């Protein structure tokens, strides 16, 4: 059967029926790529894989949740959806709402979302409202509006989002033909770590021998690490705008995922995030967005701290949550500059050192 997206593929694990109208852009089925160069660079005794969620239709894992949220919104008769967004949720909501022919309203923190993400929301025809506040304030407004007016909230507190997003863990299990030992991921609003944990638990329940439970390793940016600090952060800051969130909606379930799996939620600095971002691009040929690199930054940090030293060879998966082309400015300001040369072979040869 041709691939038709995560709902068709994983129907039996999802809260849909034959009556649910399916709105899909054929999301999911993303590659799991072994990162041998990173492994070698770190002298890592084991296997590291990158789950490249940037290969989803709108360039981030948000599409897995959005196909569920929009399909269920249509099933319930909704004519409009709303979300607060650091960028990727709005890009995804706008695309799926366009496909479903319903209205989409997005609230974004003014000046804090990358140009690529903004371009997606506007070209798909969403009503984009920039508020003079941060993400957390935008989310409070979106919640309030959806509770008082006929408009469906499609942020990750919409339970169908988590249901869709858990399918990424299924795919990891199928690709490896077993579960990984460690699952590294960025943590922003914390829905995705909850979703992966749910997905791993589903497969573990179905086939406990084959699919064991990995440890969930979540990473927040140091300037916006409320779960690590133990309190909300009023003015979160980080270069990784997709995880620039001071009061995560799924805080509690993220802590449950951490504790049940004997994992950790830790923080990494912007420098560590940008280092990982460059290493992934320059050594593995994969361009992810800065927030995505938080997973690899966490893995690099833990490897350097000898965290895996006495455990024997392990399998590690790092999720790369979004595509690097969403935020080209961060790439250009953090890589070597292009050089100017005259129209002249000798000049070019001397510059490139042939
Ligand atoms: C949304 C997002 C995150 C954070 O996911 P949460 O579920 O909010 O923790 C990380 N990276 C990217 C690229 C995202 O779009």
mmCIF file of C-alpha atoms and ligand atoms in Angstrom:
data_model
loop_
_atom_site.group_PDB
_atom_site.id
_atom_site.type_symbol
_atom_site.label_atom_id
_atom_site.label_comp_id
_atom_site.label_asym_id
_atom_site.label_seq_id
_atom_site.Cartn_x
_atom_site.Cartn_y
_atom_site.Cartn_z
ATOM 1 C CA UNK A 1 0.000 0.000 0.000
ATOM 2 C CA UNK A 2 1.421 3.458 -0.833
ATOM 3 C CA UNK A 3 2.401 5.522 2.199
ATOM 4 C CA UNK A 4 -0.371 7.933 3.214
ATOM 5 C CA UNK A 5 0.776 9.505 6.456
ATOM 6 C CA UNK A 6 0.817 8.538 10.105
ATOM 7 C CA UNK A 7 -2.927 8.154 10.681
ATOM 8 C CA UNK A 8 -3.382 5.532 7.962
ATOM 9 C CA UNK A 9 -0.216 3.743 9.026
ATOM 10 C CA UNK A 10 -0.852 3.673 12.779
ATOM 11 C CA UNK A 11 -4.657 3.821 12.845
ATOM 12 C CA UNK A 12 -4.963 1.065 15.448
ATOM 13 C CA UNK A 13 -2.883 3.034 17.959
ATOM 14 C CA UNK A 14 -4.700 6.342 17.389
ATOM 15 C CA UNK A 15 -8.062 7.729 18.549
ATOM 16 C CA UNK A 16 -9.650 7.770 15.070
ATOM 17 C CA UNK A 17 -12.554 5.851 13.561
ATOM 18 C CA UNK A 18 -13.761 5.152 10.033
ATOM 19 C CA UNK A 19 -15.832 8.337 10.338
ATOM 20 C CA UNK A 20 -12.821 10.574 11.039
ATOM 21 C CA UNK A 21 -12.044 12.678 7.939
ATOM 22 C CA UNK A 22 -8.287 12.407 7.489
ATOM 23 C CA UNK A 23 -6.382 15.562 6.669
ATOM 24 C CA UNK A 24 -2.853 14.492 5.788
ATOM 25 C CA UNK A 25 0.165 15.802 3.897
ATOM 26 C CA UNK A 26 1.803 12.352 4.146
ATOM 27 C CA UNK A 27 3.793 13.365 7.216
ATOM 28 C CA UNK A 28 6.027 10.902 9.072
ATOM 29 C CA UNK A 29 8.132 8.079 7.631
ATOM 30 C CA UNK A 30 11.218 10.235 8.240
ATOM 31 C CA UNK A 31 14.755 8.854 7.989
ATOM 32 C CA UNK A 32 16.740 7.483 10.912
ATOM 33 C CA UNK A 33 20.333 8.149 9.917
ATOM 34 C CA UNK A 34 23.359 6.652 11.653
ATOM 35 C CA UNK A 35 25.808 9.383 12.695
ATOM 36 C CA UNK A 36 29.096 7.513 12.335
ATOM 37 C CA UNK A 37 31.194 10.655 12.003
ATOM 38 C CA UNK A 38 29.904 12.153 15.245
ATOM 39 C CA UNK A 39 30.387 8.811 16.963
ATOM 40 C CA UNK A 40 33.978 8.626 15.776
ATOM 41 C CA UNK A 41 34.714 12.246 16.645
ATOM 42 C CA UNK A 42 33.640 11.586 20.240
ATOM 43 C CA UNK A 43 35.182 8.088 20.505
ATOM 44 C CA UNK A 44 31.716 6.918 21.412
ATOM 45 C CA UNK A 45 31.419 3.228 22.210
ATOM 46 C CA UNK A 46 28.047 2.512 20.632
ATOM 47 C CA UNK A 47 25.722 3.630 17.850
ATOM 48 C CA UNK A 48 24.175 7.082 17.433
ATOM 49 C CA UNK A 49 21.221 7.727 15.134
ATOM 50 C CA UNK A 50 19.578 10.960 14.071
ATOM 51 C CA UNK A 51 15.809 10.939 13.535
ATOM 52 C CA UNK A 52 15.533 13.731 10.984
ATOM 53 C CA UNK A 53 12.102 15.223 11.534
ATOM 54 C CA UNK A 54 13.007 18.154 9.303
ATOM 55 C CA UNK A 55 11.923 15.860 6.453
ATOM 56 C CA UNK A 56 8.244 16.275 7.347
ATOM 57 C CA UNK A 57 6.052 18.221 4.874
ATOM 58 C CA UNK A 58 6.348 21.587 6.656
ATOM 59 C CA UNK A 59 9.853 20.847 7.929
ATOM 60 C CA UNK A 60 9.231 19.847 11.543
ATOM 61 C CA UNK A 61 7.781 17.052 13.697
ATOM 62 C CA UNK A 62 4.773 19.295 14.427
ATOM 63 C CA UNK A 63 3.107 17.789 11.330
ATOM 64 C CA UNK A 64 2.639 14.432 13.092
ATOM 65 C CA UNK A 65 0.533 16.081 15.759
ATOM 66 C CA UNK A 66 -1.172 18.485 13.385
ATOM 67 C CA UNK A 67 -2.618 15.807 11.079
ATOM 68 C CA UNK A 68 -4.363 14.401 14.179
ATOM 69 C CA UNK A 69 -5.414 17.770 15.658
ATOM 70 C CA UNK A 70 -6.844 19.090 12.381
ATOM 71 C CA UNK A 71 -8.542 15.810 11.442
ATOM 72 C CA UNK A 72 -10.230 15.642 14.870
ATOM 73 C CA UNK A 73 -11.168 19.342 14.671
ATOM 74 C CA UNK A 74 -12.900 18.698 11.330
ATOM 75 C CA UNK A 75 -14.599 15.597 12.727
ATOM 76 C CA UNK A 76 -16.042 17.684 15.568
ATOM 77 C CA UNK A 77 -17.349 20.291 13.107
ATOM 78 C CA UNK A 78 -14.811 23.006 13.836
ATOM 79 C CA UNK A 79 -14.474 25.784 11.248
ATOM 80 C CA UNK A 80 -11.406 27.504 12.709
ATOM 81 C CA UNK A 81 -8.250 26.703 14.658
ATOM 82 C CA UNK A 82 -5.906 28.822 16.745
ATOM 83 C CA UNK A 83 -2.429 28.338 18.169
ATOM 84 C CA UNK A 84 0.328 30.213 19.912
ATOM 85 C CA UNK A 85 3.658 29.456 18.317
ATOM 86 C CA UNK A 86 7.380 29.954 18.346
ATOM 87 C CA UNK A 87 7.041 29.267 14.607
ATOM 88 C CA UNK A 88 6.774 25.626 13.681
ATOM 89 C CA UNK A 89 3.341 24.997 15.148
ATOM 90 C CA UNK A 90 1.978 27.939 13.177
ATOM 91 C CA UNK A 91 3.660 26.763 9.959
ATOM 92 C CA UNK A 92 2.152 23.321 10.409
ATOM 93 C CA UNK A 93 -1.303 24.510 11.543
ATOM 94 C CA UNK A 94 -1.460 26.907 8.597
ATOM 95 C CA UNK A 95 -0.627 24.164 6.072
ATOM 96 C CA UNK A 96 -3.061 21.578 7.454
ATOM 97 C CA UNK A 97 -5.822 24.190 7.876
ATOM 98 C CA UNK A 98 -5.296 25.205 4.228
ATOM 99 C CA UNK A 99 -5.666 21.576 3.164
ATOM 100 C CA UNK A 100 -8.808 21.239 5.326
ATOM 101 C CA UNK A 101 -10.171 24.581 4.030
ATOM 102 C CA UNK A 102 -10.699 26.078 7.472
ATOM 103 C CA UNK A 103 -9.532 29.309 9.078
ATOM 104 C CA UNK A 104 -6.261 29.378 10.993
ATOM 105 C CA UNK A 105 -5.248 32.068 13.470
ATOM 106 C CA UNK A 106 -1.730 32.150 14.872
ATOM 107 C CA UNK A 107 -0.379 34.218 17.747
ATOM 108 C CA UNK A 108 3.363 34.710 17.626
ATOM 109 C CA UNK A 109 5.754 36.585 19.898
ATOM 110 C CA UNK A 110 6.730 39.781 18.083
ATOM 111 C CA UNK A 111 10.091 39.644 16.316
ATOM 112 C CA UNK A 112 11.028 36.313 17.870
ATOM 113 C CA UNK A 113 10.208 33.818 15.175
ATOM 114 C CA UNK A 114 12.466 32.936 12.312
ATOM 115 C CA UNK A 115 11.707 34.311 8.876
ATOM 116 C CA UNK A 116 11.287 30.896 7.257
ATOM 117 C CA UNK A 117 8.563 29.907 9.707
ATOM 118 C CA UNK A 118 6.747 33.221 9.358
ATOM 119 C CA UNK A 119 6.866 32.866 5.566
ATOM 120 C CA UNK A 120 5.142 29.486 5.808
ATOM 121 C CA UNK A 121 2.277 30.752 7.978
ATOM 122 C CA UNK A 122 1.546 33.689 5.689
ATOM 123 C CA UNK A 123 1.810 31.832 2.361
ATOM 124 C CA UNK A 124 -0.601 29.147 3.600
ATOM 125 C CA UNK A 125 -3.076 31.914 4.333
ATOM 126 C CA UNK A 126 -3.164 31.982 8.128
ATOM 127 C CA UNK A 127 -4.197 35.096 10.008
ATOM 128 C CA UNK A 128 -0.899 35.945 11.686
ATOM 129 C CA UNK A 129 -1.045 38.154 14.758
ATOM 130 C CA UNK A 130 2.197 39.290 16.345
ATOM 131 C CA UNK A 131 1.651 40.066 20.012
ATOM 132 C CA UNK A 132 3.917 42.339 22.014
ATOM 133 C CA UNK A 133 4.618 39.568 24.503
ATOM 134 C CA UNK A 134 6.401 36.219 24.692
ATOM 135 C CA UNK A 135 5.281 32.688 23.801
ATOM 136 C CA UNK A 136 3.858 31.951 27.233
ATOM 137 C CA UNK A 137 1.622 35.038 27.060
ATOM 138 C CA UNK A 138 0.551 34.097 23.526
ATOM 139 C CA UNK A 139 -0.428 30.618 24.724
ATOM 140 C CA UNK A 140 -2.507 32.027 27.606
ATOM 141 C CA UNK A 141 -4.384 34.215 25.115
ATOM 142 C CA UNK A 142 -4.959 31.326 22.694
ATOM 143 C CA UNK A 143 -6.301 29.127 25.506
ATOM 144 C CA UNK A 144 -8.612 31.876 26.698
ATOM 145 C CA UNK A 145 -9.950 32.578 23.200
ATOM 146 C CA UNK A 146 -10.604 28.907 22.460
ATOM 147 C CA UNK A 147 -12.484 28.462 25.745
ATOM 148 C CA UNK A 148 -14.772 31.417 25.037
ATOM 149 C CA UNK A 149 -15.266 31.311 21.254
ATOM 150 C CA UNK A 150 -15.897 28.590 18.643
ATOM 151 C CA UNK A 151 -12.266 28.088 17.669
ATOM 152 C CA UNK A 152 -10.226 24.928 18.338
ATOM 153 C CA UNK A 153 -6.859 25.153 20.087
ATOM 154 C CA UNK A 154 -4.165 23.132 18.287
ATOM 155 C CA UNK A 155 -1.241 23.660 20.657
ATOM 156 C CA UNK A 156 0.219 20.525 22.204
ATOM 157 C CA UNK A 157 -2.177 20.728 25.157
ATOM 158 C CA UNK A 158 -4.652 19.498 22.533
ATOM 159 C CA UNK A 159 -4.361 15.772 23.408
ATOM 160 C CA UNK A 160 -4.547 14.689 19.748
ATOM 161 C CA UNK A 161 -1.232 16.433 19.085
ATOM 162 C CA UNK A 162 0.629 14.138 21.498
ATOM 163 C CA UNK A 163 -1.162 11.115 20.031
ATOM 164 C CA UNK A 164 0.116 11.947 16.546
ATOM 165 C CA UNK A 165 3.617 12.819 17.711
ATOM 166 C CA UNK A 166 4.110 9.512 19.517
ATOM 167 C CA UNK A 167 4.297 7.785 16.103
ATOM 168 C CA UNK A 168 7.895 8.997 15.736
ATOM 169 C CA UNK A 169 8.877 6.580 18.512
ATOM 170 C CA UNK A 170 7.112 3.751 16.655
ATOM 171 C CA UNK A 171 9.172 4.528 13.566
ATOM 172 C CA UNK A 172 12.410 4.524 15.557
ATOM 173 C CA UNK A 173 11.548 1.101 16.993
ATOM 174 C CA UNK A 174 10.717 -0.285 13.557
ATOM 175 C CA UNK A 175 13.875 1.121 11.945
ATOM 176 C CA UNK A 176 16.155 -0.311 14.641
ATOM 177 C CA UNK A 177 14.076 -3.487 15.027
ATOM 178 C CA UNK A 178 14.393 -2.794 18.746
ATOM 179 C CA UNK A 179 14.184 0.204 21.070
ATOM 180 C CA UNK A 180 17.158 2.498 21.568
ATOM 181 C CA UNK A 181 18.749 2.578 25.026
ATOM 182 C CA UNK A 182 18.665 6.370 25.180
ATOM 183 C CA UNK A 183 16.385 8.897 23.516
ATOM 184 C CA UNK A 184 17.829 12.446 23.404
ATOM 185 C CA UNK A 185 15.582 15.380 22.571
ATOM 186 C CA UNK A 186 15.064 19.127 22.902
ATOM 187 C CA UNK A 187 12.466 20.252 25.448
ATOM 188 C CA UNK A 188 10.422 23.403 24.925
ATOM 189 C CA UNK A 189 6.754 23.218 25.757
ATOM 190 C CA UNK A 190 7.580 19.570 26.602
ATOM 191 C CA UNK A 191 4.841 17.908 24.552
ATOM 192 C CA UNK A 192 7.247 15.964 22.373
ATOM 193 C CA UNK A 193 9.167 14.244 25.171
ATOM 194 C CA UNK A 194 5.799 13.172 26.586
ATOM 195 C CA UNK A 195 4.769 11.941 23.130
ATOM 196 C CA UNK A 196 7.904 9.844 22.552
ATOM 197 C CA UNK A 197 7.596 8.281 25.977
ATOM 198 C CA UNK A 198 3.988 7.386 25.245
ATOM 199 C CA UNK A 199 5.023 5.863 21.909
ATOM 200 C CA UNK A 200 7.791 3.759 23.454
ATOM 201 C CA UNK A 201 5.410 2.561 26.158
ATOM 202 C CA UNK A 202 2.824 1.526 23.530
ATOM 203 C CA UNK A 203 5.351 -0.645 21.691
ATOM 204 C CA UNK A 204 6.733 -2.015 24.935
ATOM 205 C CA UNK A 205 3.225 -3.045 25.962
ATOM 206 C CA UNK A 206 2.597 -4.719 22.595
ATOM 207 C CA UNK A 207 5.937 -6.581 22.474
ATOM 208 C CA UNK A 208 7.798 -6.306 25.788
ATOM 209 C CA UNK A 209 10.655 -8.643 24.807
ATOM 210 C CA UNK A 210 11.455 -6.877 21.575
ATOM 211 C CA UNK A 211 10.801 -3.275 22.575
ATOM 212 C CA UNK A 212 12.302 -2.338 25.938
ATOM 213 C CA UNK A 213 11.987 1.162 27.367
ATOM 214 C CA UNK A 214 14.695 3.744 26.636
ATOM 215 C CA UNK A 215 15.832 6.403 29.065
ATOM 216 C CA UNK A 216 14.395 9.780 28.092
ATOM 217 C CA UNK A 217 17.086 12.475 27.965
ATOM 218 C CA UNK A 218 15.550 15.948 27.555
ATOM 219 C CA UNK A 219 17.496 19.189 27.069
ATOM 220 C CA UNK A 220 16.426 22.765 27.649
ATOM 221 C CA UNK A 221 18.430 25.829 26.666
ATOM 222 C CA UNK A 222 20.208 27.295 29.695
ATOM 223 C CA UNK A 223 18.445 30.680 29.306
ATOM 224 C CA UNK A 224 15.032 29.040 29.248
ATOM 225 C CA UNK A 225 15.269 25.983 31.465
ATOM 226 C CA UNK A 226 12.246 26.143 33.803
ATOM 227 C CA UNK A 227 12.056 22.377 34.412
ATOM 228 C CA UNK A 228 15.754 22.213 35.313
ATOM 229 C CA UNK A 229 15.583 25.299 37.545
ATOM 230 C CA UNK A 230 12.313 24.168 39.122
ATOM 231 C CA UNK A 231 10.348 27.354 38.466
ATOM 232 C CA UNK A 232 8.882 29.270 35.478
ATOM 233 C CA UNK A 233 11.275 31.666 33.733
ATOM 234 C CA UNK A 234 9.695 35.097 33.168
ATOM 235 C CA UNK A 235 11.899 36.213 30.264
ATOM 236 C CA UNK A 236 13.341 33.120 28.582
ATOM 237 C CA UNK A 237 16.220 33.720 26.180
ATOM 238 C CA UNK A 238 18.047 31.451 23.736
ATOM 239 C CA UNK A 239 19.243 31.321 20.144
ATOM 240 C CA UNK A 240 17.087 28.181 19.845
ATOM 241 C CA UNK A 241 13.794 30.059 19.416
ATOM 242 C CA UNK A 242 11.687 26.892 19.094
ATOM 243 C CA UNK A 243 12.454 26.042 22.738
ATOM 244 C CA UNK A 244 12.349 29.590 24.078
ATOM 245 C CA UNK A 245 9.581 28.779 26.543
ATOM 246 C CA UNK A 246 9.462 29.797 30.197
ATOM 247 C CA UNK A 247 6.463 27.855 31.438
ATOM 248 C CA UNK A 248 6.000 24.550 29.568
ATOM 249 C CA UNK A 249 2.405 23.380 29.154
ATOM 250 C CA UNK A 250 3.401 19.706 29.529
ATOM 251 C CA UNK A 251 5.766 20.279 32.463
ATOM 252 C CA UNK A 252 4.238 17.554 34.656
ATOM 253 C CA UNK A 253 4.109 14.824 32.002
ATOM 254 C CA UNK A 254 7.657 15.625 30.928
ATOM 255 C CA UNK A 255 8.815 15.060 34.511
ATOM 256 C CA UNK A 256 6.850 11.815 34.602
ATOM 257 C CA UNK A 257 8.550 10.661 31.378
ATOM 258 C CA UNK A 258 11.939 11.520 32.894
ATOM 259 C CA UNK A 259 11.237 9.758 36.200
ATOM 260 C CA UNK A 260 9.482 6.661 34.857
ATOM 261 C CA UNK A 261 12.303 6.099 32.356
ATOM 262 C CA UNK A 262 15.127 6.897 34.846
ATOM 263 C CA UNK A 263 16.254 9.608 32.423
ATOM 264 C CA UNK A 264 17.226 13.240 32.881
ATOM 265 C CA UNK A 265 16.094 16.717 31.930
ATOM 266 C CA UNK A 266 19.133 18.948 31.831
ATOM 267 C CA UNK A 267 20.245 22.197 30.242
ATOM 268 C CA UNK A 268 22.871 23.148 27.686
ATOM 269 C CA UNK A 269 24.208 26.569 26.805
ATOM 270 C CA UNK A 270 23.623 28.390 23.530
ATOM 271 C CA UNK A 271 27.328 27.853 22.730
ATOM 272 C CA UNK A 272 26.883 24.093 23.131
ATOM 273 C CA UNK A 273 23.734 24.193 20.979
ATOM 274 C CA UNK A 274 25.494 26.121 18.211
ATOM 275 C CA UNK A 275 28.518 23.832 18.356
ATOM 276 C CA UNK A 276 26.285 20.774 17.904
ATOM 277 C CA UNK A 277 24.374 22.582 15.140
ATOM 278 C CA UNK A 278 27.608 23.107 13.201
ATOM 279 C CA UNK A 279 28.897 19.572 13.864
ATOM 280 C CA UNK A 280 25.689 17.942 12.594
ATOM 281 C CA UNK A 281 25.808 20.026 9.417
ATOM 282 C CA UNK A 282 29.549 19.820 8.789
ATOM 283 C CA UNK A 283 30.164 16.166 9.665
ATOM 284 C CA UNK A 284 26.872 14.392 8.950
ATOM 285 C CA UNK A 285 25.555 16.532 6.086
ATOM 286 C CA UNK A 286 22.302 17.248 7.871
ATOM 287 C CA UNK A 287 20.994 20.770 8.277
ATOM 288 C CA UNK A 288 18.745 21.084 11.311
ATOM 289 C CA UNK A 289 17.503 24.165 13.087
ATOM 290 C CA UNK A 290 19.240 25.404 16.262
ATOM 291 C CA UNK A 291 16.608 24.041 18.699
ATOM 292 C CA UNK A 292 16.955 20.603 17.108
ATOM 293 C CA UNK A 293 20.660 20.573 17.836
ATOM 294 C CA UNK A 294 19.864 20.657 21.568
ATOM 295 C CA UNK A 295 19.457 16.866 21.438
ATOM 296 C CA UNK A 296 22.903 16.348 19.927
ATOM 297 C CA UNK A 297 24.390 18.996 22.241
ATOM 298 C CA UNK A 298 23.062 16.992 25.174
ATOM 299 C CA UNK A 299 24.524 13.802 23.764
ATOM 300 C CA UNK A 300 27.926 15.439 23.191
ATOM 301 C CA UNK A 301 27.914 16.883 26.717
ATOM 302 C CA UNK A 302 27.054 13.549 28.310
ATOM 303 C CA UNK A 303 29.586 11.645 26.226
ATOM 304 C CA UNK A 304 32.312 14.122 27.198
ATOM 305 C CA UNK A 305 31.292 13.698 30.853
ATOM 306 C CA UNK A 306 31.834 9.922 30.478
ATOM 307 C CA UNK A 307 28.172 9.263 31.225
ATOM 308 C CA UNK A 308 28.220 6.103 29.045
ATOM 309 C CA UNK A 309 31.626 4.926 30.243
ATOM 310 C CA UNK A 310 30.827 1.809 32.213
ATOM 311 C CA UNK A 311 27.619 0.806 30.452
ATOM 312 C CA UNK A 312 28.969 -1.032 27.400
ATOM 313 C CA UNK A 313 27.898 -0.355 23.805
ATOM 314 C CA UNK A 314 24.530 1.383 23.686
ATOM 315 C CA UNK A 315 22.167 2.641 21.003
ATOM 316 C CA UNK A 316 21.329 6.320 21.159
ATOM 317 C CA UNK A 317 18.758 8.237 19.128
ATOM 318 C CA UNK A 318 18.827 12.034 18.894
ATOM 319 C CA UNK A 319 15.749 13.690 17.397
ATOM 320 C CA UNK A 320 16.433 16.513 14.976
ATOM 321 C CA UNK A 321 13.080 18.236 15.356
ATOM 322 C CA UNK A 322 13.158 20.744 12.485
ATOM 323 C CA UNK A 323 14.885 21.707 9.238
ATOM 324 C CA UNK A 324 17.755 24.192 9.167
ATOM 325 C CA UNK A 325 16.323 26.109 6.206
ATOM 326 C CA UNK A 326 13.678 27.507 8.547
ATOM 327 C CA UNK A 327 16.277 29.757 10.088
ATOM 328 C CA UNK A 328 18.971 30.564 7.520
ATOM 329 C CA UNK A 329 20.083 33.695 9.386
ATOM 330 C CA UNK A 330 21.440 31.690 12.305
ATOM 331 C CA UNK A 331 23.393 29.500 9.873
ATOM 332 C CA UNK A 332 24.940 32.396 7.990
ATOM 333 C CA UNK A 333 25.953 34.256 11.157
ATOM 334 C CA UNK A 334 27.517 31.107 12.671
ATOM 335 C CA UNK A 335 29.549 29.760 9.765
ATOM 336 C CA UNK A 336 32.537 30.918 7.715
ATOM 337 C CA UNK A 337 31.769 33.893 5.474
ATOM 338 C CA UNK A 338 31.744 33.535 1.701
ATOM 339 C CA UNK A 339 34.748 35.111 -0.039
ATOM 340 C CA UNK A 340 34.788 37.573 -2.933
ATOM 341 C CA UNK A 341 37.046 36.855 -5.921
ATOM 342 C CA UNK A 342 37.560 38.398 -9.343
ATOM 343 C CA UNK A 343 36.546 36.606 -12.579
ATOM 344 C CA UNK A 344 39.942 34.976 -12.785
ATOM 345 C CA UNK A 345 41.149 31.351 -12.510
ATOM 346 C CA UNK A 346 44.472 32.186 -10.806
ATOM 347 C CA UNK A 347 42.686 34.195 -8.100
ATOM 348 C CA UNK A 348 40.309 31.306 -7.414
ATOM 349 C CA UNK A 349 43.133 28.752 -7.330
ATOM 350 C CA UNK A 350 45.104 30.832 -4.836
ATOM 351 C CA UNK A 351 42.086 31.341 -2.570
ATOM 352 C CA UNK A 352 41.100 27.678 -2.442
ATOM 353 C CA UNK A 353 44.712 26.551 -2.188
ATOM 354 C CA UNK A 354 44.818 23.981 -5.014
HETATM 355 C C1 LIG B 1 8.254 22.614 18.932
HETATM 356 C C2 LIG B 1 9.686 22.369 18.743
HETATM 357 C C3 LIG B 1 10.515 21.887 19.775
HETATM 358 C C4 LIG B 1 10.030 21.685 21.174
HETATM 359 O O1 LIG B 1 9.078 20.673 21.297
HETATM 360 P P1 LIG B 1 8.155 20.644 22.595
HETATM 361 O O2 LIG B 1 7.148 19.614 22.312
HETATM 362 O O3 LIG B 1 7.550 22.024 22.685
HETATM 363 O O4 LIG B 1 9.021 20.370 23.756
HETATM 364 C C5 LIG B 1 11.835 21.615 19.501
HETATM 365 N N1 LIG B 1 12.352 21.818 18.276
HETATM 366 C C6 LIG B 1 11.598 22.287 17.261
HETATM 367 C C7 LIG B 1 12.231 22.484 15.940
HETATM 368 C C8 LIG B 1 10.245 22.569 17.459
HETATM 369 O O5 LIG B 1 9.514 23.033 16.442
#
